[in-house]
PDB file of C-alpha atoms and ligand atoms in Angstrom:
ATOM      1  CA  UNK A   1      -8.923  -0.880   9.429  1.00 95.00           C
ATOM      2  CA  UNK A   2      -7.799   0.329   5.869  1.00 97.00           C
ATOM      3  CA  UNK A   3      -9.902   2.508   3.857  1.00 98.00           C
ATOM      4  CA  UNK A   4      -9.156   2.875   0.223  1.00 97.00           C
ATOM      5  CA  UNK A   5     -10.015   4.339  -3.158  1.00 96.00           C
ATOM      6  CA  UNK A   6      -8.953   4.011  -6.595  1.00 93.00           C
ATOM      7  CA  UNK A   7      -9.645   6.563  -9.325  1.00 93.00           C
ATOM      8  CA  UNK A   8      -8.808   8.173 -12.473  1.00 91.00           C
ATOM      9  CA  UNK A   9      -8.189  11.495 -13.605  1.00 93.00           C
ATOM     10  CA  UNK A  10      -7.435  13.779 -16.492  1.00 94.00           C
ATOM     11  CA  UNK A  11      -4.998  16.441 -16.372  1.00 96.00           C
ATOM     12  CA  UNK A  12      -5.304  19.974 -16.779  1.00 96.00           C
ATOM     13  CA  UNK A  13      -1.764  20.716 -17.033  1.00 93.00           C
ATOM     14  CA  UNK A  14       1.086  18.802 -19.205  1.00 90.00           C
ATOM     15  CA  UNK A  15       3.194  17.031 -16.154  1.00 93.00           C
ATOM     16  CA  UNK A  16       6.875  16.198 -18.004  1.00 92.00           C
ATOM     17  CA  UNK A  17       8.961  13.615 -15.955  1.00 90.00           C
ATOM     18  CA  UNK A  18      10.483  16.117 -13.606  1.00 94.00           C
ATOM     19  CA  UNK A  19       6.945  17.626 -12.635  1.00 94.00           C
ATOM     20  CA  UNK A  20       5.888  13.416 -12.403  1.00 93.00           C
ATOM     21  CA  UNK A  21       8.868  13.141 -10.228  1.00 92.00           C
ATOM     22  CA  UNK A  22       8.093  16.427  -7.776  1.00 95.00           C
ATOM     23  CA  UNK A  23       4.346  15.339  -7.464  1.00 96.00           C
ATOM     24  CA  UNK A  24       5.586  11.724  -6.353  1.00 94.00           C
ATOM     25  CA  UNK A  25       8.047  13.263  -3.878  1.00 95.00           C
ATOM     26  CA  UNK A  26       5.390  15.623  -2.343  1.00 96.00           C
ATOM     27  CA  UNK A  27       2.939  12.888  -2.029  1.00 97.00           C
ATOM     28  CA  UNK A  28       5.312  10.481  -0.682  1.00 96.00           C
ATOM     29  CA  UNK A  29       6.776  12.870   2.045  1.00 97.00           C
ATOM     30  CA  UNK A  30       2.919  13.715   3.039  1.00 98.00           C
ATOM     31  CA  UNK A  31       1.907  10.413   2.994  1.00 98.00           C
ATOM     32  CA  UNK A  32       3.972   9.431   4.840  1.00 97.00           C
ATOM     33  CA  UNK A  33       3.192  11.508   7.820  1.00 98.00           C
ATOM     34  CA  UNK A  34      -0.711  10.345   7.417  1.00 98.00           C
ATOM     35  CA  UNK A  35       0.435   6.574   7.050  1.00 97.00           C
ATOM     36  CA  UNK A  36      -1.125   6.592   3.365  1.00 98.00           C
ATOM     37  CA  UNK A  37       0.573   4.031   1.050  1.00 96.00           C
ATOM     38  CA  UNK A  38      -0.266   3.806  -2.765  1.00 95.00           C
ATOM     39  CA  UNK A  39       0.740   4.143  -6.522  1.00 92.00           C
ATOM     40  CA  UNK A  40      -0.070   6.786  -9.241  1.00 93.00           C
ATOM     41  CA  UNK A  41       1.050   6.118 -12.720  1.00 89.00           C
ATOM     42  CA  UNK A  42       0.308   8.389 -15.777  1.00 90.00           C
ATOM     43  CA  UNK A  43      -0.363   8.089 -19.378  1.00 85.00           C
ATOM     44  CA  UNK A  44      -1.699  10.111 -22.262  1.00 85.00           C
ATOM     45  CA  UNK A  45      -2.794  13.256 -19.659  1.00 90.00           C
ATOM     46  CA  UNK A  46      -4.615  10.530 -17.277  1.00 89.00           C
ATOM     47  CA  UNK A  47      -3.538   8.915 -14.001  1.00 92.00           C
ATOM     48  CA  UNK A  48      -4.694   6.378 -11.996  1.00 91.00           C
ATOM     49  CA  UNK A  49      -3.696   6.594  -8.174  1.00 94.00           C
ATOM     50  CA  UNK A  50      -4.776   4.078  -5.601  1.00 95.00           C
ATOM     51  CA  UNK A  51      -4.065   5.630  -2.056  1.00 97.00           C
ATOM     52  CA  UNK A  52      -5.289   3.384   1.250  1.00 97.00           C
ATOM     53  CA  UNK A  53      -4.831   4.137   5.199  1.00 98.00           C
ATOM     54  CA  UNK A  54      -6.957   5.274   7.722  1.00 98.00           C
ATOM     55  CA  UNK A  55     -10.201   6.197   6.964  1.00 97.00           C
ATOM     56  CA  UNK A  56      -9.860  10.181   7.956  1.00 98.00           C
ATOM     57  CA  UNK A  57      -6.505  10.385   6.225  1.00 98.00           C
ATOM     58  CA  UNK A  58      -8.106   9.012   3.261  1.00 98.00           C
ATOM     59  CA  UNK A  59     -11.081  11.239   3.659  1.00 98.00           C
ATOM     60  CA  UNK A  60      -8.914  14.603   3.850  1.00 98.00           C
ATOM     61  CA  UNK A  61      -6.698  13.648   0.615  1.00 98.00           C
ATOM     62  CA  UNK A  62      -9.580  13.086  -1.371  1.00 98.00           C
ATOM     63  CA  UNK A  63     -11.213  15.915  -0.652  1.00 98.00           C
ATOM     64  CA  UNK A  64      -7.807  17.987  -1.299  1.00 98.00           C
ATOM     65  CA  UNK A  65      -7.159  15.846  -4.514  1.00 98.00           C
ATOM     66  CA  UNK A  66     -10.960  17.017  -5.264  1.00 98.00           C
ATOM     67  CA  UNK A  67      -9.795  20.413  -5.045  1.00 98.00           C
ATOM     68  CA  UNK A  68      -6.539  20.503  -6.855  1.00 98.00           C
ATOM     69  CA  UNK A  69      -7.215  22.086 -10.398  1.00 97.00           C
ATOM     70  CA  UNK A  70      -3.900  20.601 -12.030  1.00 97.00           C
ATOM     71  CA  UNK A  71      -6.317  18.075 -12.688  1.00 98.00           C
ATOM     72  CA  UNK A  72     -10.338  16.679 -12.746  1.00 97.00           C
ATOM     73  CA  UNK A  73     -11.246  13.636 -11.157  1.00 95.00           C
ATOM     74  CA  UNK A  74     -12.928  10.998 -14.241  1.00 91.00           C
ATOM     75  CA  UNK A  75     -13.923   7.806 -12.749  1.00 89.00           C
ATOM     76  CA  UNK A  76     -13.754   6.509  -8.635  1.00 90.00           C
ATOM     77  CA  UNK A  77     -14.056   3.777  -6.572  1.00 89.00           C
ATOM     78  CA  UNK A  78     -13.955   3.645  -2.637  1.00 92.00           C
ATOM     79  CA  UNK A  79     -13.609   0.016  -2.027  1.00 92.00           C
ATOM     80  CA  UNK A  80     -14.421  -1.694   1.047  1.00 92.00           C
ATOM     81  CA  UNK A  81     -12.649  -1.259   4.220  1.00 95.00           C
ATOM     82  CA  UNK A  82     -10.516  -4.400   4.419  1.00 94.00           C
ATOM     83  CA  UNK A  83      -7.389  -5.014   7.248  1.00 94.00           C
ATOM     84  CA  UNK A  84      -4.532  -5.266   5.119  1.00 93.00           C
ATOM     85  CA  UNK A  85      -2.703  -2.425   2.682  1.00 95.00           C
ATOM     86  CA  UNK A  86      -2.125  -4.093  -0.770  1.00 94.00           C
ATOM     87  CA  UNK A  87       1.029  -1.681  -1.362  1.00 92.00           C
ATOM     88  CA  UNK A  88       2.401  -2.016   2.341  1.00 89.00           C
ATOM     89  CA  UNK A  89       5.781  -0.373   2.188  1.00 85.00           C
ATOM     90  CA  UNK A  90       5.357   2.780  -0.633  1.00 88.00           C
ATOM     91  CA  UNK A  91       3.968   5.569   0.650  1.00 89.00           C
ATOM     92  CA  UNK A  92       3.477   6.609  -3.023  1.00 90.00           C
ATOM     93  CA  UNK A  93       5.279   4.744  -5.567  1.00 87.00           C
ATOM     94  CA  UNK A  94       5.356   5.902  -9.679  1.00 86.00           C
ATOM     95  CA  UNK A  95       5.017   3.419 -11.838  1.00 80.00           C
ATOM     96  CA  UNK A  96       6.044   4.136 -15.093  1.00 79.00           C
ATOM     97  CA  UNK A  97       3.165   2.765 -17.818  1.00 76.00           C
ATOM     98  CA  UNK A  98       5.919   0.445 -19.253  1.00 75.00           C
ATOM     99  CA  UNK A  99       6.317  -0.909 -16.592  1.00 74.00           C
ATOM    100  CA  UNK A 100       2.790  -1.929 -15.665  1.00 71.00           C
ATOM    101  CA  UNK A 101       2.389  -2.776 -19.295  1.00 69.00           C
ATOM    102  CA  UNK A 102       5.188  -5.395 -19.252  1.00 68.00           C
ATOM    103  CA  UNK A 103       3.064  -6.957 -16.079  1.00 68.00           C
ATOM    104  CA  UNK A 104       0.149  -7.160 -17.745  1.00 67.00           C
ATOM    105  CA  UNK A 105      -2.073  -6.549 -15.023  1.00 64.00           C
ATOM    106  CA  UNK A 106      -2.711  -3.002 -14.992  1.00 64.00           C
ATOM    107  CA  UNK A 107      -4.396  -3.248 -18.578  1.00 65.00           C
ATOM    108  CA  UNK A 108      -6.882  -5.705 -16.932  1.00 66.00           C
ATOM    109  CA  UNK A 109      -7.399  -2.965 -14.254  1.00 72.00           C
ATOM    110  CA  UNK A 110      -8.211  -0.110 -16.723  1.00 71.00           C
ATOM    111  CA  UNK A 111     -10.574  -2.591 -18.977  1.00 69.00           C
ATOM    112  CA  UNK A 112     -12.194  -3.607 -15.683  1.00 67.00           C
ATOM    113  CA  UNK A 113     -11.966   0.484 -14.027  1.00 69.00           C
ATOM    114  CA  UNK A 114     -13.135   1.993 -17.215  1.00 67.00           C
ATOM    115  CA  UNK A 115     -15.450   0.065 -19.147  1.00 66.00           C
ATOM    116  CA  UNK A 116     -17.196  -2.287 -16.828  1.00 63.00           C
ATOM    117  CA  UNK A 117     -20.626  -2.093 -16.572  1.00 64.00           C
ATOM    118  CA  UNK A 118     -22.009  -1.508 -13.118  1.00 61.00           C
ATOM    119  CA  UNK A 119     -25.556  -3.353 -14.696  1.00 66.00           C
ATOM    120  CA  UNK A 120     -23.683  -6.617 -15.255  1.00 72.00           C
ATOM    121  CA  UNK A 121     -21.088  -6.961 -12.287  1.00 75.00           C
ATOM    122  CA  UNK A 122     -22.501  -5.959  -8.400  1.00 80.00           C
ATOM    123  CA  UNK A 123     -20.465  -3.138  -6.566  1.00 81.00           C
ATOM    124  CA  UNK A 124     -18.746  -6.268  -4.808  1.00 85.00           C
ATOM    125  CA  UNK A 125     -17.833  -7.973  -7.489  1.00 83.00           C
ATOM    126  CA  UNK A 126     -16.260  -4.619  -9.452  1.00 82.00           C
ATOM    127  CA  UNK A 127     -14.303  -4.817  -6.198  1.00 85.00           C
ATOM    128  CA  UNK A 128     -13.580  -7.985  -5.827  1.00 87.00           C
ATOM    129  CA  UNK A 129     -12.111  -7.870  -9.489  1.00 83.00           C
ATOM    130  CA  UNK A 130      -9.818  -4.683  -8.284  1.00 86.00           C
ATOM    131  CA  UNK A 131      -8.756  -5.805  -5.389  1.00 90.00           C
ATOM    132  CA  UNK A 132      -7.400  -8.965  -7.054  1.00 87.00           C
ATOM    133  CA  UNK A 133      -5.509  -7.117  -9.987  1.00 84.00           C
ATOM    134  CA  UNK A 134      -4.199  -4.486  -6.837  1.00 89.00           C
ATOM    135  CA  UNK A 135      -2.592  -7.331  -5.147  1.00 88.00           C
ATOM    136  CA  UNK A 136      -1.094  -8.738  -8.647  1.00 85.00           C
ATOM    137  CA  UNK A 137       0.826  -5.793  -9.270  1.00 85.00           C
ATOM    138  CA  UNK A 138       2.027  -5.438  -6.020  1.00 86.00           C
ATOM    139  CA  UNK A 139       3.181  -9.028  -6.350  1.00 84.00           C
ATOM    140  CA  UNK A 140       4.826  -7.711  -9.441  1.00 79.00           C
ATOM    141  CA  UNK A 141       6.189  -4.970  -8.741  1.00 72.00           C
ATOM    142  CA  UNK A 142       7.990  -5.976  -6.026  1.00 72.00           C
ATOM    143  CA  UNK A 143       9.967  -7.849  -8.901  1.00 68.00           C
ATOM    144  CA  UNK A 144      11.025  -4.794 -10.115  1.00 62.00           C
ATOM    145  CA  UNK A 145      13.886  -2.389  -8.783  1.00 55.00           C
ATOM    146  CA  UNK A 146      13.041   0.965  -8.751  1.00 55.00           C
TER     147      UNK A 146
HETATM  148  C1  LIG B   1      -2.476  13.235  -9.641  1.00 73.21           C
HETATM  149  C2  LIG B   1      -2.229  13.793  -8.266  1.00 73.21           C
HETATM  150  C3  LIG B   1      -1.905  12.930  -7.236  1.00 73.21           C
HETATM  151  C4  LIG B   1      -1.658  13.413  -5.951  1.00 73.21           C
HETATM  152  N1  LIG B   1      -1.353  12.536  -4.952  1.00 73.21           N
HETATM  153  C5  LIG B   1      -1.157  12.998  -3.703  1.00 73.21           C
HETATM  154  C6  LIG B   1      -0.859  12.102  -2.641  1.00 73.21           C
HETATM  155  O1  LIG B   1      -0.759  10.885  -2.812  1.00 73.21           O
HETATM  156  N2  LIG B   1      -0.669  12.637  -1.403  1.00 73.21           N
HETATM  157  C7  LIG B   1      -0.751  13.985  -1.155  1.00 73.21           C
HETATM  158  O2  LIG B   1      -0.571  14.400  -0.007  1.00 73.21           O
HETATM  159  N3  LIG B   1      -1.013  14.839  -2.149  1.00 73.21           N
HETATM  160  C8  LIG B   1      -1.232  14.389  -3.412  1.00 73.21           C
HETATM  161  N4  LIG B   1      -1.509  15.277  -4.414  1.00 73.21           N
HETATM  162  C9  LIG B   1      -1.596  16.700  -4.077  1.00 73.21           C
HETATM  163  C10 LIG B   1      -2.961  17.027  -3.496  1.00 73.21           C
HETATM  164  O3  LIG B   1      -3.911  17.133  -4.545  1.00 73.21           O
HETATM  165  C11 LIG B   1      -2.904  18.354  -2.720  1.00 73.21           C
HETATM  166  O4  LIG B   1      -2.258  19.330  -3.477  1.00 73.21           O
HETATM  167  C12 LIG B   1      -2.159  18.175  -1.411  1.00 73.21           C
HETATM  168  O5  LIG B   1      -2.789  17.170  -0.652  1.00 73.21           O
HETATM  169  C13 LIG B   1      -2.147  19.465  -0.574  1.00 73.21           C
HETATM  170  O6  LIG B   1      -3.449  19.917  -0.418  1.00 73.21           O
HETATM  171  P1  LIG B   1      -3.772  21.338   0.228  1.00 73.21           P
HETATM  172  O7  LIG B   1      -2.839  22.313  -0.447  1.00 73.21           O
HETATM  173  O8  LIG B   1      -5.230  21.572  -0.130  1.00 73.21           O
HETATM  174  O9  LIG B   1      -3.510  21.196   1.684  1.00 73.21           O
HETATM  175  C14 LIG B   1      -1.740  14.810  -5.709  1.00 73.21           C
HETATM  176  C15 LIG B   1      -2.052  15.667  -6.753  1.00 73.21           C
HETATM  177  C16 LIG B   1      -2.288  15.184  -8.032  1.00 73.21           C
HETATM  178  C17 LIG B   1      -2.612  16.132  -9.144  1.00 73.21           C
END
């Protein structure tokens, strides 16, 4: 079984493309070795990174991305334990914001990850909504050569 998590997060340190492109390669070497798969993108000093895998592996990287000061942890979800990955072969994949602005999709996910209102939607159906827009940019993406 897959457990997951999506969140956002501010940094606390200006991360040019080169520093993007080291923090991609270190997550995607220890990744992986824990059989985490995922995407991070950045934008104005925030990211969003969804990481899913096994529910320890995904356990011990949140608590080190808790930890790591080069940046603060906003908003979070853990979704549901489901038995598929969305992003089955990228152990961590950048997306460059163009990118997921050209799809669309990922501008639904930060309207639905940052201003929905946990009084009008149900945890399951803030999940529901992520889950679906997850799976649309993976659909997408996979359009795209990296
Ligand atoms: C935005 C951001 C995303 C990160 N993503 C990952 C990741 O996907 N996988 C990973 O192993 N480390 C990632 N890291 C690094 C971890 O926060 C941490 O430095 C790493 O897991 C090593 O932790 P440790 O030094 O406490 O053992 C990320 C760091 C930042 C700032």
């Amino acid at each position: 079984m897959i457990s997951s998590y999506i969140y956002s997060s501010k940094s606390e340190m200006s991360f040019d493309s080169k520093a993007l492109h080291q923090l991609q390669a270190l997550a995607q070497k220890e990744n992986k070795k824990h059989n985490i798969t995922g995407y991070l993108t950045y934008k104005n000093d925030h990211f969003i990174q969804y990481i899913e895998g096994p529910e320890s592996a995904i356990e011990q990287l949140i608590t080190n991305l808790k930890k790591d000061n080069r940046h603060q942890i906003v908003k979070s979800y853990a979704l549901p334990i489901k038995g598929n990955r969305v992003f089955k072969s990228w152990n961590m994949r950048y997306i460059e914001y163009n990118d997921l602005v050209e799809i669309g999709f990922h501008e639904l996910l930060e309207t639905v990850f940052f201003t929905v209102n946990n009084k009008l939607f149900s945890d399951e159906e803030i999940s529901n909504k992520i889950e679906r827009m997850l799976n649309k940019i993976s659909i997408s993406l996979d359009n795209i050569v990296n």
